mmCIF file of C-alpha atoms in Angstrom:
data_model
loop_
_atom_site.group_PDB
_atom_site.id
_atom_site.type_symbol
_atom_site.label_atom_id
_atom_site.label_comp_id
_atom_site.label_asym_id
_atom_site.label_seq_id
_atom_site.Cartn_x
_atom_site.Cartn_y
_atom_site.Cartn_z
ATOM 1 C CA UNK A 1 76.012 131.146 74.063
ATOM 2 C CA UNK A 2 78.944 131.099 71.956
ATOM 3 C CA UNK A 3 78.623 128.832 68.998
ATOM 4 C CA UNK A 4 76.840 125.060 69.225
ATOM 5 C CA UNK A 5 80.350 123.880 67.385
ATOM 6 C CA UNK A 6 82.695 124.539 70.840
ATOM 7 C CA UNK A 7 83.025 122.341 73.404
ATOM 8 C CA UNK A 8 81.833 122.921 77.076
ATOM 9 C CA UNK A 9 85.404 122.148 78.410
ATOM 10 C CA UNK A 10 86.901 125.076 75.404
ATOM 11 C CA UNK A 11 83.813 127.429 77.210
ATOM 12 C CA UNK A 12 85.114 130.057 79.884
ATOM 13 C CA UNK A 13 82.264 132.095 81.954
ATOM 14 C CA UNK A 14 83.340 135.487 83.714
ATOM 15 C CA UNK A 15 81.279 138.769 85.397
ATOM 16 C CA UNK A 16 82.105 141.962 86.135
ATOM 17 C CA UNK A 17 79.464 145.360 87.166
ATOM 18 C CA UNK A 18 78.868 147.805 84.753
ATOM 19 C CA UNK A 19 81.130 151.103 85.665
ATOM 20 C CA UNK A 20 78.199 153.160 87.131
ATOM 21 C CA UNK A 21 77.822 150.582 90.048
ATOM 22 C CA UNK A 22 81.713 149.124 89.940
ATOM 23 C CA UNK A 23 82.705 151.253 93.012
ATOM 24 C CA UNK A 24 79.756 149.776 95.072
ATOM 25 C CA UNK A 25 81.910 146.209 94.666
ATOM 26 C CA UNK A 26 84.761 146.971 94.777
ATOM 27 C CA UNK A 27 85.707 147.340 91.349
ATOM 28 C CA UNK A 28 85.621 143.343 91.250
ATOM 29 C CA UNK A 29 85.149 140.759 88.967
ATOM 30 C CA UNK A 30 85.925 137.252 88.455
ATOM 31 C CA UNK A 31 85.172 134.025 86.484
ATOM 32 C CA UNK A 32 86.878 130.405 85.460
ATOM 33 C CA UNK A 33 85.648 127.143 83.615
ATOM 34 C CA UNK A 34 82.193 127.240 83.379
ATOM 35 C CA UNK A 35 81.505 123.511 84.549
ATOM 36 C CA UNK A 36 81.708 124.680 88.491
ATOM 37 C CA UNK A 37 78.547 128.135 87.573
ATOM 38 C CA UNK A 38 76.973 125.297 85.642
ATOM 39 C CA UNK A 39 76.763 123.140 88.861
ATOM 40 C CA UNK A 40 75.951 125.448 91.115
ATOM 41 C CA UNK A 41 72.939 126.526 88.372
ATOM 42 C CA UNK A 42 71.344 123.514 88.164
ATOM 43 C CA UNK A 43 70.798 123.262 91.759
ATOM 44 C CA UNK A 44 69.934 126.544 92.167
ATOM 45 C CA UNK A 45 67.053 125.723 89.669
ATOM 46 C CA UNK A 46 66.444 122.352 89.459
ATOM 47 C CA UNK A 47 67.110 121.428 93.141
ATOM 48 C CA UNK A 48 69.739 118.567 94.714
ATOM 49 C CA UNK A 49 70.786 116.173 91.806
ATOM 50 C CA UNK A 50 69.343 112.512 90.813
ATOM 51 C CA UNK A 51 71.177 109.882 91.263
ATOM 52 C CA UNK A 52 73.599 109.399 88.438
ATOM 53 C CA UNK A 53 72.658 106.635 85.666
ATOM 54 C CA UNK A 54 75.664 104.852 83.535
ATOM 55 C CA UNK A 55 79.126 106.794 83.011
ATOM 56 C CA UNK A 56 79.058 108.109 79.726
ATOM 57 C CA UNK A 57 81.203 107.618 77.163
ATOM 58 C CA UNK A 58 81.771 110.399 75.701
ATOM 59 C CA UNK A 59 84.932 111.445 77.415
ATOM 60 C CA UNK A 60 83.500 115.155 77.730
ATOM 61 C CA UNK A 61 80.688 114.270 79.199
ATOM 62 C CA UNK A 62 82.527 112.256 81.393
ATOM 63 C CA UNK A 63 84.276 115.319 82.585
ATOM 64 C CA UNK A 64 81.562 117.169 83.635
ATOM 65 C CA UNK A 65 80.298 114.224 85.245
ATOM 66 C CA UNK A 66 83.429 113.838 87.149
ATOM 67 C CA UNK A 67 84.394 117.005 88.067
ATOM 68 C CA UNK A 68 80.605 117.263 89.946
ATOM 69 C CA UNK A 69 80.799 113.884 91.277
ATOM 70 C CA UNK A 70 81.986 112.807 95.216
ATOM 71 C CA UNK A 71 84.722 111.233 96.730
ATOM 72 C CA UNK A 72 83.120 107.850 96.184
ATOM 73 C CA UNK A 73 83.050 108.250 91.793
ATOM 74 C CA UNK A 74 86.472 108.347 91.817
ATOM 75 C CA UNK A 75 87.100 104.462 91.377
ATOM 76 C CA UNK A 76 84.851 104.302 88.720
ATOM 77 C CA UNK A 77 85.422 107.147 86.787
ATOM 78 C CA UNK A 78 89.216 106.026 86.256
ATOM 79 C CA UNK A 79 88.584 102.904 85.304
ATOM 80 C CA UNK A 80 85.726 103.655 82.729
ATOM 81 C CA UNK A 81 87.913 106.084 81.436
ATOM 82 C CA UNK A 82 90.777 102.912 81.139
ATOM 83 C CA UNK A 83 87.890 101.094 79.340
ATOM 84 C CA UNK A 84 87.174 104.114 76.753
ATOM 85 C CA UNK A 85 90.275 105.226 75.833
ATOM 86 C CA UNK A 86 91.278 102.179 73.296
ATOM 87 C CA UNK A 87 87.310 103.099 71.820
ATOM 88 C CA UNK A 88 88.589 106.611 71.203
ATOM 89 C CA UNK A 89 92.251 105.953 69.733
ATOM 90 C CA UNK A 90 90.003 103.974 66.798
ATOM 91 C CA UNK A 91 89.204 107.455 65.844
ATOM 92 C CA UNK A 92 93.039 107.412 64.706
ATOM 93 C CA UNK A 93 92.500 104.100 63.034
ATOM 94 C CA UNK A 94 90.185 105.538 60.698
ATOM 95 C CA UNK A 95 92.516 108.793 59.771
ATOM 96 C CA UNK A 96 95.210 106.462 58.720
ATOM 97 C CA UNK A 97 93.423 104.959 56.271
ATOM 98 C CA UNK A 98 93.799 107.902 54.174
ATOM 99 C CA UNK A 99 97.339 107.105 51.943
ATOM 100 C CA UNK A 100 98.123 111.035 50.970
ATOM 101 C CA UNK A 101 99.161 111.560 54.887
ATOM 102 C CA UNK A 102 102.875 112.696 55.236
ATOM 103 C CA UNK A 103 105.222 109.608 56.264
ATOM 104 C CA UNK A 104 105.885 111.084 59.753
ATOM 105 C CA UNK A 105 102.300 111.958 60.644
ATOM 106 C CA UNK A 106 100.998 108.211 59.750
ATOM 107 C CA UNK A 107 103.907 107.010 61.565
ATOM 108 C CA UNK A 108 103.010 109.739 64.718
ATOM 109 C CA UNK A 109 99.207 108.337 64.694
ATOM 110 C CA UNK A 110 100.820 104.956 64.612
ATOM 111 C CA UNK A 111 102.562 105.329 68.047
ATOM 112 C CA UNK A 112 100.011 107.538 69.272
ATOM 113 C CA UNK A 113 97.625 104.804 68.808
ATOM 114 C CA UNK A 114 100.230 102.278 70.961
ATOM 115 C CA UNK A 115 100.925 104.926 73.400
ATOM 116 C CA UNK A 116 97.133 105.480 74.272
ATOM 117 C CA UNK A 117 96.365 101.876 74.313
ATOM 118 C CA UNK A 118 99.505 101.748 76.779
ATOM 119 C CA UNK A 119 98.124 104.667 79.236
ATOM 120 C CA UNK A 120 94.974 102.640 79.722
ATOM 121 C CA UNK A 121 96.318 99.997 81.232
ATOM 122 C CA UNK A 122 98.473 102.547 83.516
ATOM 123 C CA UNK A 123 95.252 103.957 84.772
ATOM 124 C CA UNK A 124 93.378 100.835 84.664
ATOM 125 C CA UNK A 125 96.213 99.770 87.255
ATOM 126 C CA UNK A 126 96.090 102.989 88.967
ATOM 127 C CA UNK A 127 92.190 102.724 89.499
ATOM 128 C CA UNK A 128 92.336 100.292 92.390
ATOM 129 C CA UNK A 129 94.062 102.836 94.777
ATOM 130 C CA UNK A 130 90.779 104.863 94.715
ATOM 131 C CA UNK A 131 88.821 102.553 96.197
ATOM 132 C CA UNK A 132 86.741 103.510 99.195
ATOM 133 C CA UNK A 133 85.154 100.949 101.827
ATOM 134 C CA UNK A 134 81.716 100.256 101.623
ATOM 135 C CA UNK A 135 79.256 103.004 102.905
ATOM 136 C CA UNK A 136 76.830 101.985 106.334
ATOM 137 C CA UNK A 137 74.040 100.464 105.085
ATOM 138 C CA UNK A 138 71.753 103.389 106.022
ATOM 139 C CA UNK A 139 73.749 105.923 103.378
ATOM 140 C CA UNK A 140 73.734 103.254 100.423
ATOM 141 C CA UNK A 141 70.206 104.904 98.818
ATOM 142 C CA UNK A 142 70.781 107.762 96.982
ATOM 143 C CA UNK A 143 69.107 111.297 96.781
ATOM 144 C CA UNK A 144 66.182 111.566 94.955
ATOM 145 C CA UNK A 145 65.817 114.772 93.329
ATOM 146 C CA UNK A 146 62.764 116.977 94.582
ATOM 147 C CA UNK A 147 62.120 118.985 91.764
ATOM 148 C CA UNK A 148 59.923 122.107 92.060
ATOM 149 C CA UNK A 149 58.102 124.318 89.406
ATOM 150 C CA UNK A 150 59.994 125.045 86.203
ATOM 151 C CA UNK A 151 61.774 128.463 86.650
ATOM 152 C CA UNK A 152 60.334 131.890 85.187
ATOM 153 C CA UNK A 153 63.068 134.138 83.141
ATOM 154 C CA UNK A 154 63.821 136.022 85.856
ATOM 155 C CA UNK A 155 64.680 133.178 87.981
ATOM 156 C CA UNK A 156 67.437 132.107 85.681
ATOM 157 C CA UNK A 157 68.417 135.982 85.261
ATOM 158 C CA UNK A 158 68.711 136.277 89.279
ATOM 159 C CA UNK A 159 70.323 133.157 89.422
ATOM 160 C CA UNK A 160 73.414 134.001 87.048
ATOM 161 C CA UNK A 161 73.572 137.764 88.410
ATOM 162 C CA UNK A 162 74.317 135.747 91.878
ATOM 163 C CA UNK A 163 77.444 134.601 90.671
ATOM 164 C CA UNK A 164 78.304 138.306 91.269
ATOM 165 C CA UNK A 165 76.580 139.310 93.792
ATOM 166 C CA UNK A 166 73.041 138.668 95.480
ATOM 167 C CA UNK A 167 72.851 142.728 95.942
ATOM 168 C CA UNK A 168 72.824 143.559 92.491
ATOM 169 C CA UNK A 169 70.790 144.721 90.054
ATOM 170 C CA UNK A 170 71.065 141.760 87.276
ATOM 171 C CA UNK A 171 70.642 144.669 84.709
ATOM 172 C CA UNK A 172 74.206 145.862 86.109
ATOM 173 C CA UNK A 173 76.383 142.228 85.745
ATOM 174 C CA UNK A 174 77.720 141.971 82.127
ATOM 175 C CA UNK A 175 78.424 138.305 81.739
ATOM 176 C CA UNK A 176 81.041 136.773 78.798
ATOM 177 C CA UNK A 177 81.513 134.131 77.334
ATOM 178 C CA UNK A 178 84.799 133.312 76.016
ATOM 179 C CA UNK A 179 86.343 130.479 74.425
ATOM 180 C CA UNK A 180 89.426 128.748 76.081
ATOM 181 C CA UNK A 181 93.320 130.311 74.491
ATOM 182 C CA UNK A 182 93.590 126.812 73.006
ATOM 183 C CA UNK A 183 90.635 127.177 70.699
ATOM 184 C CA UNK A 184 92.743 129.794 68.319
ATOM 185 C CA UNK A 185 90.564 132.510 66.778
ATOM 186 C CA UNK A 186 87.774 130.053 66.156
ATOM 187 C CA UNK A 187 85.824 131.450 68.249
ATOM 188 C CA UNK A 188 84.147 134.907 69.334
ATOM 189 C CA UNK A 189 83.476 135.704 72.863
ATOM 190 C CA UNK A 190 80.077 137.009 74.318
ATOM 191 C CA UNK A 191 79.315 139.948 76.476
ATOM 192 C CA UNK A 192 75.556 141.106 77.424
ATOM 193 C CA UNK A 193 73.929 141.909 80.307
ATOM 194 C CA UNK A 194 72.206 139.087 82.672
ATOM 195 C CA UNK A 195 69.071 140.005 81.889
ATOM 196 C CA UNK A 196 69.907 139.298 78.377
ATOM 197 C CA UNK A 197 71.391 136.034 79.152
ATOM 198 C CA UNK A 198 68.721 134.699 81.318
ATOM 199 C CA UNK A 199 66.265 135.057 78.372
ATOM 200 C CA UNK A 200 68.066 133.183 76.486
ATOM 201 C CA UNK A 201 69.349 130.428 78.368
ATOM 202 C CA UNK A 202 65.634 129.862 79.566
ATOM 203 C CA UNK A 203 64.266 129.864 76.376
ATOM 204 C CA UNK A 204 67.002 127.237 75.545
ATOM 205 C CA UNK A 205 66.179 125.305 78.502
ATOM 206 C CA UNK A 206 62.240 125.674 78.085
ATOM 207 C CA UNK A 207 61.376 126.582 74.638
ATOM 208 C CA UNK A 208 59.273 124.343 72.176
ATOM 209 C CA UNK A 209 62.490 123.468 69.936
ATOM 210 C CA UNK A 210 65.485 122.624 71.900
ATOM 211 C CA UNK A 211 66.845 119.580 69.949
ATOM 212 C CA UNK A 212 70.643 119.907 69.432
ATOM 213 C CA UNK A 213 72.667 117.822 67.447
ATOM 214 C CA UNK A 214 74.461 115.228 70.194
ATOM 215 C CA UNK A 215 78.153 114.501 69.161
ATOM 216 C CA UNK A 216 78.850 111.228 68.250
ATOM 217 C CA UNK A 217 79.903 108.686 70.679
ATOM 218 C CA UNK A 218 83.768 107.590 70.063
ATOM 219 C CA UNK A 219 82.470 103.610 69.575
ATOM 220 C CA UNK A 220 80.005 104.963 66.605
ATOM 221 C CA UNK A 221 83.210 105.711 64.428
ATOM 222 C CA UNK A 222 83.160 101.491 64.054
ATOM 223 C CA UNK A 223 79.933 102.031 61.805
ATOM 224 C CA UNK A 224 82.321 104.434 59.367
ATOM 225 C CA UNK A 225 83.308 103.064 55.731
ATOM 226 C CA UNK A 226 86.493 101.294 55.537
ATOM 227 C CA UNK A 227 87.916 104.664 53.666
ATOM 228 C CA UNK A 228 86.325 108.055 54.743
ATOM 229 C CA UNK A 229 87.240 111.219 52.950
ATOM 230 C CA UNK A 230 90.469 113.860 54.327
ATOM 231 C CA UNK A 231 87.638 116.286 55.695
ATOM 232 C CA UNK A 232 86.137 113.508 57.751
ATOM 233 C CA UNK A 233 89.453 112.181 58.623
ATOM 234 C CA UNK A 234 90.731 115.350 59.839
ATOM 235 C CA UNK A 235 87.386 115.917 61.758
ATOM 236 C CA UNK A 236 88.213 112.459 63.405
ATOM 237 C CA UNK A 237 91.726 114.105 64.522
ATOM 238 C CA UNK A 238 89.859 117.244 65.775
ATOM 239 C CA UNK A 239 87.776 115.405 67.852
ATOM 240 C CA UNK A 240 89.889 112.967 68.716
ATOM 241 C CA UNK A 241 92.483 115.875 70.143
ATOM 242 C CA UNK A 242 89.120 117.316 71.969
ATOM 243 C CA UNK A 243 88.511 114.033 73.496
ATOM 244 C CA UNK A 244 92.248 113.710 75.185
ATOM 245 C CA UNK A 245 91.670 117.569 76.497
ATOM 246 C CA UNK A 246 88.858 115.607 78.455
ATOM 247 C CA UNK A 247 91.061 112.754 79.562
ATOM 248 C CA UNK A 248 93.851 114.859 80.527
ATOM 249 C CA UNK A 249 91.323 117.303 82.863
ATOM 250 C CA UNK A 250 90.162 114.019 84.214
ATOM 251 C CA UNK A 251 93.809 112.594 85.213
ATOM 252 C CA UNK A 252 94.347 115.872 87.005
ATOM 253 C CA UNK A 253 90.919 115.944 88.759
ATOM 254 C CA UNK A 254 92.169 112.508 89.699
ATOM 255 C CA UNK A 255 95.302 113.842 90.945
ATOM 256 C CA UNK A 256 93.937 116.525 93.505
ATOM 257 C CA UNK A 257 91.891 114.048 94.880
ATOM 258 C CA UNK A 258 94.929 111.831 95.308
ATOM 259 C CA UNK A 259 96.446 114.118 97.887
ATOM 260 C CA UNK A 260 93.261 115.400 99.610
ATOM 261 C CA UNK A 261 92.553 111.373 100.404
ATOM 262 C CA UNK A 262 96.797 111.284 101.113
ATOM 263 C CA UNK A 263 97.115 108.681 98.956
ATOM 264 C CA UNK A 264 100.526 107.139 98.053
ATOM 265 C CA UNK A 265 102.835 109.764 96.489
ATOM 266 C CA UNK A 266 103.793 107.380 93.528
ATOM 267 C CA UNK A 267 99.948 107.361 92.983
ATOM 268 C CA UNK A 268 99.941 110.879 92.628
ATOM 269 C CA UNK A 269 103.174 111.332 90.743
ATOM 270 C CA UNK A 270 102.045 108.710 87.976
ATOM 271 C CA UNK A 271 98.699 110.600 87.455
ATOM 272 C CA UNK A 272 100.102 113.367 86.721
ATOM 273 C CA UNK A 273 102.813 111.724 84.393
ATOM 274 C CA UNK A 274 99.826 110.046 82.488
ATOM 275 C CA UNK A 275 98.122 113.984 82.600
ATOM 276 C CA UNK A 276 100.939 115.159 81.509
ATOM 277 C CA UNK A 277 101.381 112.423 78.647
ATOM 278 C CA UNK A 278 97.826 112.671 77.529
ATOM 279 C CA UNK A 279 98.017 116.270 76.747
ATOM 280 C CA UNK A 280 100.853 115.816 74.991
ATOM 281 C CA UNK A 281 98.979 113.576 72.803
ATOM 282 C CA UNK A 282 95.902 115.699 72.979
ATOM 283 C CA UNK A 283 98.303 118.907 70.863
ATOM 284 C CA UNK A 284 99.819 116.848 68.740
ATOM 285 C CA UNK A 285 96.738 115.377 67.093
ATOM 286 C CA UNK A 286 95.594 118.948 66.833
ATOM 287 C CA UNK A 287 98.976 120.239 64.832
ATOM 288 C CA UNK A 288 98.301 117.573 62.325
ATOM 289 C CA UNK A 289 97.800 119.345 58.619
ATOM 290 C CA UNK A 290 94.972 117.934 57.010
ATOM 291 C CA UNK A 291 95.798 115.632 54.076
ATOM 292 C CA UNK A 292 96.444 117.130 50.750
ATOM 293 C CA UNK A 293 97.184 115.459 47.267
ATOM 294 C CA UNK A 294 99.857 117.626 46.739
ATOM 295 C CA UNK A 295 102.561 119.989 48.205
ATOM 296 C CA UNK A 296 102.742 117.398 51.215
ATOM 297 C CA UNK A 297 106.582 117.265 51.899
ATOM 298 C CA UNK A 298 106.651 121.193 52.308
ATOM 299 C CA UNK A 299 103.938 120.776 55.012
ATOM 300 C CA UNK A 300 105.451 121.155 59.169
ATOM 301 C CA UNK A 301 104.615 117.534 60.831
ATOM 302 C CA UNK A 302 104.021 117.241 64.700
ATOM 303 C CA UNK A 303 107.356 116.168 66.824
ATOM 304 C CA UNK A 304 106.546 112.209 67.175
ATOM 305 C CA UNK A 305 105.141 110.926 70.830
ATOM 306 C CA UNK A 306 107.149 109.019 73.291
ATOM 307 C CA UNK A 307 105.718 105.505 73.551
ATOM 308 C CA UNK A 308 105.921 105.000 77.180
ATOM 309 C CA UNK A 309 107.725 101.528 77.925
ATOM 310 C CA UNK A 310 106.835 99.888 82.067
ATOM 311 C CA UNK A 311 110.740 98.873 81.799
ATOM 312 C CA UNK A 312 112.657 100.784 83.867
ATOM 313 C CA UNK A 313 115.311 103.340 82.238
ATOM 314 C CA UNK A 314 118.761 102.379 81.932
ATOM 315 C CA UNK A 315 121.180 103.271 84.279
#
């Protein structure tokens, strides 16, 4: 809805009534990240979910599998997210390989690379704590999903003027969508009716054409030549700061669900360390300059991450 170049974790979704029915709600709107409306969507439309196939590894996709997964994913999730993180610092690998790079920023991807490699084994570590005992045998098969008749238009359109309210007119909720504060002014945010919406996202959903270009999975970057240009080196550091967004959202999904379940509070203390950590990571591989052949000592360079150490601190 906004541009096929943002990333569903950047999107934001929110509602509100047009002014000549406002007062009949209570002036109210509302809205948030849009992976909880897409949840709730797809089983509106589509009915109760299959049962989920491999983890991805695409640490985005990950998310949103996460974030709508049970009590039971949790395990899993961190430690396939241990197991992908060294895949997706390679992405770093190949950006060094380009010589023009300021002396602090190779040196900053450099420890970046050691400080990733170091939070995997934190979480792969942490992982363990998340496990859950075995369900009754009765509850081990999972849901199949009972899928019913493709939606009309005006299924989809009712469907997203619910997120409102089920008394409204869809005609009367103006959805937006807006890119997340950390995207910059890359982005434009959207604004139309439902109505409008519902269109389109069903003729995305059920059109003849709906091939999309599918980003490419962190362990592709392997296949790369030994020296890629600065534009695909600096699109490595984009997505590679995208990816960490991911990771970080995952830690603190992790987190929550550490003190629902009353885990250990050191459990939940070091996940939100590593969160904490990870984002860190996540904006300073986004403040890199791209690489230049000239000018490069004028050019700011990110503050240099802390490579995390398991010794304890001096005293």
């Amino acid at each position: 809805m906004i541009t096929p170049d943002i990333a569903i974790r950047d999107v934001l979704i929110g509602y509100r009534s047009r002014p000549r029915v406002a007062s009949r709600f209570g002036y109210r709107s509302g809205g948030g990240s849009i992976h909880h409306y897409l949840t709730t969507l797809h089983a509106r439309l589509y009915g109760p979910a299959a049962a989920p196939g491999p983890l991805p590894s695409d640490l985005d996709e990950l998310r949103l599998w996460a974030l709508t997964a049970g009590e039971h994913a949790q395990e899993a999730v961190l430690a396939h997210l241990a197991t992908q993180l060294p895949r997706v610092a390679q992405l770093l690998q190949h950006a060094r390989t380009e010589p023009s790079w300021p002396g602090p920023d190779h040196a900053w991807m450099r420890d970046a690379d050691g400080a990733l490699r170091h939070l995997a084994d934190q979480i792969h570590h942490l992982s363990p704590a998340f496990a859950l005992p075995p369900a009754p045998t009765a509850r081990t098969a999972p849901p199949t999903a009972v899928l019913g008749p493709d939606p009309a238009p005006q299924d989809v359109t009712r469907a997203l003027a619910d997120f409102f309210s089920p008394d409204v007119a869809p005609d009367d909720v103006l959805l937006n969508f807006r890119p997340h504060p950390r995207t910059g002014e890359r982005f434009t945010a959207r604004e139309a009716p439902a109505t409008a919406f519902g269109s389109l996202l069903h003729a995305r959903l059920h059109g003849p054409d709906t091939a999309a270009s599918a980003q490419q999975a962190p362990s592709e970057g392997q296949n790369r030549p030994p020296r890629a240009t600065a534009a695909q080196q600096t699109a490595a550091l984009v997505r590679l700061s995208g990816q960490l967004h991911s990771a970080g959202d995952i830690l603190t999904w992790a987190q929550h669900w550490s003190h629902w379940r009353q885990l250990p509070r050191g459990v939940h203390a070091q996940l939100g360390r590593t969160a904490t950590t990870v984002r860190e990571l996540a904006n300073g591989t986004g403040q890199i300059p791209a690489p230049t052949h000239h000018a490069l000592a004028a050019q700011p360079t990110v503050v240099p991450p802390v490579v995390l150490s398991p010794a304890a601190p001096r005293r």
